PDB file of C-alpha atoms in Angstrom:
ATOM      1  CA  UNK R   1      17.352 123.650  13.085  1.00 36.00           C
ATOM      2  CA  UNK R   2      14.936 123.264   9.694  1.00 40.00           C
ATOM      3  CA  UNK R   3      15.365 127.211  10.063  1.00 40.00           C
ATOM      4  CA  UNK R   4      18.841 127.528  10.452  1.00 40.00           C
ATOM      5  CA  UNK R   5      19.912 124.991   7.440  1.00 46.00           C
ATOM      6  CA  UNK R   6      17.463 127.210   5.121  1.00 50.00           C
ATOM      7  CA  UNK R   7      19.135 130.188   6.045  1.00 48.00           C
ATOM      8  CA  UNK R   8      22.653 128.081   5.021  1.00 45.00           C
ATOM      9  CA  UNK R   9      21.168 127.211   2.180  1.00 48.00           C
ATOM     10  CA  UNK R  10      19.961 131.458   1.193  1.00 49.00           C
ATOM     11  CA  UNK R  11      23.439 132.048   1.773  1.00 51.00           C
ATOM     12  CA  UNK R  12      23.239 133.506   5.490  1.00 59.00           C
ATOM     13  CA  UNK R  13      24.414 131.450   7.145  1.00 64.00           C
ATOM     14  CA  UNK R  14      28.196 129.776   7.111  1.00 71.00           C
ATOM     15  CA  UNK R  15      27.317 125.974   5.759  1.00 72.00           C
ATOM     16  CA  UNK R  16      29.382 124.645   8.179  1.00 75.00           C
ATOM     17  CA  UNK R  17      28.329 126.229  11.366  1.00 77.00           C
ATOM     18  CA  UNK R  18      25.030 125.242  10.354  1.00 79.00           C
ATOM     19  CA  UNK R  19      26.358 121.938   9.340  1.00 77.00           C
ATOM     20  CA  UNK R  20      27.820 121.583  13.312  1.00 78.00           C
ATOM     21  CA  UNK R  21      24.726 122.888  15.026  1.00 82.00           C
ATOM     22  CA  UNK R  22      22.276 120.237  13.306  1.00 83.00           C
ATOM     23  CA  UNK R  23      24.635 117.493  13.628  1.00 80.00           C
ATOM     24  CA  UNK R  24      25.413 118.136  17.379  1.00 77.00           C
ATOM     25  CA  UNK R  25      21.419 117.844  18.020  1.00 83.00           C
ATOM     26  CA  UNK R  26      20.499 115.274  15.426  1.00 80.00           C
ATOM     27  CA  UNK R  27      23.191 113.057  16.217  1.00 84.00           C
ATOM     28  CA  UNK R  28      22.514 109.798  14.223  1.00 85.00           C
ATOM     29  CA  UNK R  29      23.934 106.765  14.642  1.00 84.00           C
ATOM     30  CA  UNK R  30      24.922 104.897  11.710  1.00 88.00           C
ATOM     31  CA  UNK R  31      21.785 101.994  12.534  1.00 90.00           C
ATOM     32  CA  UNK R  32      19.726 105.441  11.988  1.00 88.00           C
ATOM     33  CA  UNK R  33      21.061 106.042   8.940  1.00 84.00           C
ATOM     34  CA  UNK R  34      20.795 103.033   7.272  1.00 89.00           C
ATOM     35  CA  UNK R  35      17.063 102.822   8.912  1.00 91.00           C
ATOM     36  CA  UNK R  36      16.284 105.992   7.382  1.00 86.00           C
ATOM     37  CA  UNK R  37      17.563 105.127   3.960  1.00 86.00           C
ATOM     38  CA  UNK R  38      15.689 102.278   4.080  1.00 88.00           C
ATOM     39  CA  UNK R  39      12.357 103.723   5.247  1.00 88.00           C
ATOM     40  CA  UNK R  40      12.619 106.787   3.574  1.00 87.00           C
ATOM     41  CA  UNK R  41      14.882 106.226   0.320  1.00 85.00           C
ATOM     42  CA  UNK R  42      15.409 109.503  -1.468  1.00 82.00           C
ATOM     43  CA  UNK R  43      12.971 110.078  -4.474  1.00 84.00           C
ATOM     44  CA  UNK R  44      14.582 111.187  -7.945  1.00 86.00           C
ATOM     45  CA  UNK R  45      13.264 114.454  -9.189  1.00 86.00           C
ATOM     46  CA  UNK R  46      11.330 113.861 -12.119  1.00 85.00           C
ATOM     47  CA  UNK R  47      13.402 113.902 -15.191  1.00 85.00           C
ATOM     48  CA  UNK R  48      17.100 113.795 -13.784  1.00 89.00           C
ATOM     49  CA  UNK R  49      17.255 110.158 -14.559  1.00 89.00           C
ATOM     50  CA  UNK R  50      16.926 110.620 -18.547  1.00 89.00           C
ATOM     51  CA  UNK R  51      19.355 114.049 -18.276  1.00 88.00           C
ATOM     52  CA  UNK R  52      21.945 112.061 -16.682  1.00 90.00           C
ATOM     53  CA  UNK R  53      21.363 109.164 -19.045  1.00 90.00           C
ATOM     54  CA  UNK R  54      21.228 111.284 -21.986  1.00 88.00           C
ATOM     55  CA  UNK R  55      24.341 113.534 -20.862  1.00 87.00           C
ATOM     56  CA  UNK R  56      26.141 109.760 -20.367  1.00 91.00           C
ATOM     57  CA  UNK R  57      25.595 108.745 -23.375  1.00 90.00           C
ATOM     58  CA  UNK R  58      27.240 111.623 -25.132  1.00 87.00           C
ATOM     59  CA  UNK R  59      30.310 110.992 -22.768  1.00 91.00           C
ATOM     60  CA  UNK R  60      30.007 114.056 -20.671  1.00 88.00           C
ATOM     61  CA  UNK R  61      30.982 113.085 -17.075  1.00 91.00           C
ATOM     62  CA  UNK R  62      28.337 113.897 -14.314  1.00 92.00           C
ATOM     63  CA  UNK R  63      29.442 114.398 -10.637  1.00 93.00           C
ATOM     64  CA  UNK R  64      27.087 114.705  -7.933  1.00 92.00           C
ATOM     65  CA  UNK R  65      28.195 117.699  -5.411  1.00 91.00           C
ATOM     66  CA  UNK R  66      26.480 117.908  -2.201  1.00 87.00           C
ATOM     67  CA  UNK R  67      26.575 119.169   0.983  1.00 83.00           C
ATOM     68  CA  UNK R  68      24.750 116.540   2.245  1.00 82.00           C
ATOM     69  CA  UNK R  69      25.578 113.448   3.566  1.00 86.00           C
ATOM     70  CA  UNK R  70      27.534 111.141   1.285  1.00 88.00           C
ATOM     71  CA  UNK R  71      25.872 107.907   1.980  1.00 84.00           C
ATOM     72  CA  UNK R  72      22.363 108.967   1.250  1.00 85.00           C
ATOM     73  CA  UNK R  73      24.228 110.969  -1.972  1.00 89.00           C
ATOM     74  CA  UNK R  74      25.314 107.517  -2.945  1.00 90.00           C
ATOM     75  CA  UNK R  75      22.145 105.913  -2.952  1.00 87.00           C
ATOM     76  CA  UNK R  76      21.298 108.460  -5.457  1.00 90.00           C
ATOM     77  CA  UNK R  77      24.033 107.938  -7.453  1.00 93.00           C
ATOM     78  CA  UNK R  78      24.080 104.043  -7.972  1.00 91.00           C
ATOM     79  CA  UNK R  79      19.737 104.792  -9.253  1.00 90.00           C
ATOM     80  CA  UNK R  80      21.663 107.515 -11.917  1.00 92.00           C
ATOM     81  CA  UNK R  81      24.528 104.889 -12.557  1.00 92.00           C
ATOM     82  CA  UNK R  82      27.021 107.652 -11.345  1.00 93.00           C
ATOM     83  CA  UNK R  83      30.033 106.047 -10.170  1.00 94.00           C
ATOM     84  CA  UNK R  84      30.511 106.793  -5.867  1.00 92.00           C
ATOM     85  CA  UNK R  85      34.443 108.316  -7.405  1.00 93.00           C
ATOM     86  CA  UNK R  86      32.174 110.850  -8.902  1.00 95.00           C
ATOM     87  CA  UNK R  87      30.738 111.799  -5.583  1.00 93.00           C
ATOM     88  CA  UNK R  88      31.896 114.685  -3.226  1.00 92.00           C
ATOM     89  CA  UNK R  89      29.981 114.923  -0.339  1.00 91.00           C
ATOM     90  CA  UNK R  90      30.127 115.064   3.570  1.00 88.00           C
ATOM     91  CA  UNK R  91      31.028 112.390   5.722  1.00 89.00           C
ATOM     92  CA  UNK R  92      29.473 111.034   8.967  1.00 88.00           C
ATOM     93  CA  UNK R  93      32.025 109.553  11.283  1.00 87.00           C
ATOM     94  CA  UNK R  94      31.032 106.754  13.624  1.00 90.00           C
ATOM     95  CA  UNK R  95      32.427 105.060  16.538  1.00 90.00           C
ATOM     96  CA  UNK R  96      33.249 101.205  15.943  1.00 93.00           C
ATOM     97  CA  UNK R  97      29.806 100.393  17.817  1.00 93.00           C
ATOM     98  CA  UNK R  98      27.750 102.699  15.350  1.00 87.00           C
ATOM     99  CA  UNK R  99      27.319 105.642  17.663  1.00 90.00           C
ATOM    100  CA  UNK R 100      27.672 109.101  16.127  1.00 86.00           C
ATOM    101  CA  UNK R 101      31.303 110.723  16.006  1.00 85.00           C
ATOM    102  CA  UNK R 102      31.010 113.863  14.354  1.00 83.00           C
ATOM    103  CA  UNK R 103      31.534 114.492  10.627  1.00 85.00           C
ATOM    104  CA  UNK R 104      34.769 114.946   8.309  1.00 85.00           C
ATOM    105  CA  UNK R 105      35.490 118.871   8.526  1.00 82.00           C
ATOM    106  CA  UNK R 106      38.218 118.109   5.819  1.00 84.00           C
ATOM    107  CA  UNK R 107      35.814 117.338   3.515  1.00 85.00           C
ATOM    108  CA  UNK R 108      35.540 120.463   0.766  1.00 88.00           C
ATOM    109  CA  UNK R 109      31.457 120.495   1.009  1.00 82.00           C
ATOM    110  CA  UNK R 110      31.783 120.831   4.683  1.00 79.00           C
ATOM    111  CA  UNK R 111      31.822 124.886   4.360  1.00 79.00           C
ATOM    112  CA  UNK R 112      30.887 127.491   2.350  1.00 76.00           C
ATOM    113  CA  UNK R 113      32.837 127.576  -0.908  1.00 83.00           C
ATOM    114  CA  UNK R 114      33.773 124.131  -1.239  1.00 84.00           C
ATOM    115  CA  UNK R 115      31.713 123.283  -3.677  1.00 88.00           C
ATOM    116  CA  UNK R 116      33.843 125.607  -5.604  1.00 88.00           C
ATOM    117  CA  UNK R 117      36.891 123.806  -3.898  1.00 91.00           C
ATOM    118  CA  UNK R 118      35.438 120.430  -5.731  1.00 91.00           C
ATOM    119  CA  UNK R 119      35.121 122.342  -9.426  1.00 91.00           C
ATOM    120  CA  UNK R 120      38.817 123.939  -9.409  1.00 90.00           C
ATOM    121  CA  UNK R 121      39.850 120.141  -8.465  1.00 92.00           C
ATOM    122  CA  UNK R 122      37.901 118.657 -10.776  1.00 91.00           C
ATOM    123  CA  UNK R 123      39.417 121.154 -13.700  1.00 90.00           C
ATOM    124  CA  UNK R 124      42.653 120.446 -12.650  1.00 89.00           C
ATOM    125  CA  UNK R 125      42.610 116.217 -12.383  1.00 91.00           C
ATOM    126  CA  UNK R 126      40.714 116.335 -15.455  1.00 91.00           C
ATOM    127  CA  UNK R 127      41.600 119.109 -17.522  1.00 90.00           C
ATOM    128  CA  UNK R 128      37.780 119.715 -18.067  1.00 88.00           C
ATOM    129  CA  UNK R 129      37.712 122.950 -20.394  1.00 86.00           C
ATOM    130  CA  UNK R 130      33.969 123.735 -19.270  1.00 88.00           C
ATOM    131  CA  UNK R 131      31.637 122.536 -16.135  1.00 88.00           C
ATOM    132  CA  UNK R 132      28.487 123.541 -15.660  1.00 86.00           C
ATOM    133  CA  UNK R 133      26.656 123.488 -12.380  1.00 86.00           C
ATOM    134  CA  UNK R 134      23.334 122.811 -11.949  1.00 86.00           C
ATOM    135  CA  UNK R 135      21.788 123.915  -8.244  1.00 86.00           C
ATOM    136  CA  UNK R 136      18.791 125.096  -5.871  1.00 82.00           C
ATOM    137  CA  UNK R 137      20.886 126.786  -3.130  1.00 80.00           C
ATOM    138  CA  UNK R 138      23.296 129.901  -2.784  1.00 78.00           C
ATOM    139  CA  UNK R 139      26.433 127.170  -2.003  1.00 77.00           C
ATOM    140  CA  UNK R 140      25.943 125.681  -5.581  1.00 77.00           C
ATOM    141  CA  UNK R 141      25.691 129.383  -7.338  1.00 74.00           C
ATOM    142  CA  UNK R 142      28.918 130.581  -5.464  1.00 78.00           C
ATOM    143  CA  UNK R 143      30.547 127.795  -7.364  1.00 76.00           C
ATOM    144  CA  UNK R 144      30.354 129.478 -10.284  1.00 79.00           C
ATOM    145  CA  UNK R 145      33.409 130.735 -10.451  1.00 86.00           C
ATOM    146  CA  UNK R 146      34.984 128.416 -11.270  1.00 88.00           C
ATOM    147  CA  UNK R 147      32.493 126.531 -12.473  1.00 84.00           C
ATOM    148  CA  UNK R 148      32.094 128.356 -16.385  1.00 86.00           C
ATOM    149  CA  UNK R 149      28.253 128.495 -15.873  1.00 84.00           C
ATOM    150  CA  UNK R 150      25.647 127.984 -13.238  1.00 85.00           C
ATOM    151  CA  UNK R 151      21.590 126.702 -14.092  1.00 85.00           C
ATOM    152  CA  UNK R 152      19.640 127.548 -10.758  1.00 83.00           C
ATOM    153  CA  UNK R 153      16.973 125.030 -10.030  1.00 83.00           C
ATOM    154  CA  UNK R 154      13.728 125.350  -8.952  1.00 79.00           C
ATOM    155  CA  UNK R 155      11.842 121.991  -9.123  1.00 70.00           C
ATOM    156  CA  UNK R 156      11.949 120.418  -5.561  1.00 75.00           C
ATOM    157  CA  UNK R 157      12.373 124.334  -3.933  1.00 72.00           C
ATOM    158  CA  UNK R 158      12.617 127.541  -4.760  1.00 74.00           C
ATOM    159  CA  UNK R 159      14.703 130.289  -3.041  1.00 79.00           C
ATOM    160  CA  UNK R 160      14.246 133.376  -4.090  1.00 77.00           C
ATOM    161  CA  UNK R 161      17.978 134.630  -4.313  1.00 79.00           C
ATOM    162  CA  UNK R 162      19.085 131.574  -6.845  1.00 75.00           C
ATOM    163  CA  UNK R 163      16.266 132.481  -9.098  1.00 76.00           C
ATOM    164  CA  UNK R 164      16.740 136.604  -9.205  1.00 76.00           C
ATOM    165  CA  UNK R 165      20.638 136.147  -9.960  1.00 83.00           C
ATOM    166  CA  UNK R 166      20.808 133.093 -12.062  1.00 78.00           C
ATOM    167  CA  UNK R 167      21.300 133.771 -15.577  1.00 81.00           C
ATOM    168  CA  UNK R 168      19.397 130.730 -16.534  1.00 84.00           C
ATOM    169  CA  UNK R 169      16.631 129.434 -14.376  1.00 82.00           C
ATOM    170  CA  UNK R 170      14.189 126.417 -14.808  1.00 80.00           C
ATOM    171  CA  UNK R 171      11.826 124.199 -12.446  1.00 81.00           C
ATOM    172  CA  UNK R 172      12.087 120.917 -14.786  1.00 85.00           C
ATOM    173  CA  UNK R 173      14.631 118.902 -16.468  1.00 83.00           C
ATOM    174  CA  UNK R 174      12.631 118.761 -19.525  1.00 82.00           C
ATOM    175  CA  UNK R 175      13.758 122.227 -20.572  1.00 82.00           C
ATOM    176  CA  UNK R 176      17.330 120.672 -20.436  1.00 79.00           C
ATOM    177  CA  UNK R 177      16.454 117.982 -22.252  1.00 80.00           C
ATOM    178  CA  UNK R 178      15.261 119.690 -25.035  1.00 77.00           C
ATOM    179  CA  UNK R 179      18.379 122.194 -25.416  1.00 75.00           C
ATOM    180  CA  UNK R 180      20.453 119.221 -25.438  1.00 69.00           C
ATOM    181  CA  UNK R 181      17.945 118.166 -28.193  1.00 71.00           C
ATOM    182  CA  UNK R 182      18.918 120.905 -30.406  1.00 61.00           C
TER     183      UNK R 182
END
């Protein structure tokens, strides 16, 4: 399944049927999640804490876009002090005794392109004139359009196809940091 969500991820693969297939083995029950997020809590890459901080503090909103599951998302929002309104992610659905029910297929980052489905909606509640989108995989560079510009990232992985067609490319924050510096 590792293989198939890569391929997703390089863009051959529709997100969502790759989405389906690894939920439909995986599973998890919502004890599981909350084990794993526990256990295993997600690390910040190095530097995204003092971009985010340092984009705050010039009043630029950040929203964290994700095709993966909004709870672990979350957790990485509240350590960045990005409000959960500012979240779009997917949903796991449970049955009232915690037992897997499948996910929210309404949700926009459910399939390819709705990342780009969050930016046009995101423009249009909030009149935002410019949005820039910052990604590793082929569903955050198809966002741009309509995001105005796309910054592939290569710090935690690097795929080949987000780093031969993005325009700008970098593998640590600190290079952002320092054109917001100027």
């Amino acid at each position: 399944m590792v293989i198939k969500t890569r391929r997703a991820m390089g863009g051959a693969v529709p997100f969502k049927a790759a989405l389906t297939e690894r939920l439909a083995l995986i599973q998890p029950s919502r004890e599981q999640v909350q084990r794993l997020l526990a256990e295993h809590p997600p690390h910040l890459t190095p530097g995204i804490r003092e971009l985010v901080s340092r984009l705050q503090e010039r009043h630029v909103q950040v929203f964290l876009i994700s095709g993966g599951f909004r709870s672990i998302v979350e957790h990485v929002a509240s350590k960045l002090n990005i409000p959960a309104a500012n979240v779009f992610a997917n949903r796991l659905k449970f049955y009232f005794n915690g037992e897997y029910a499948g996910f929210d297929e309404t949700q926009p980052t459910a399939e390819s392109g709705g990342k780009g489905k969050v930016i046009k909606f995101l423009k249009e509640k909030f009149h935002f004139k410019k949005i820039v989108m910052i990604g590793d995989g082929a569903t955050d560079m198809e966002a741009c359009p309509p995001a105005d510009a796309f910054i592939g990232f290569g710090g935690n992985v690097i795929r080949q196809q987000v780093k031969e067609r993005a325009r700008w490319y970098i593998t640590d924050f600190v290079e952002l940091l320092g054109e917001l510096e100027e």
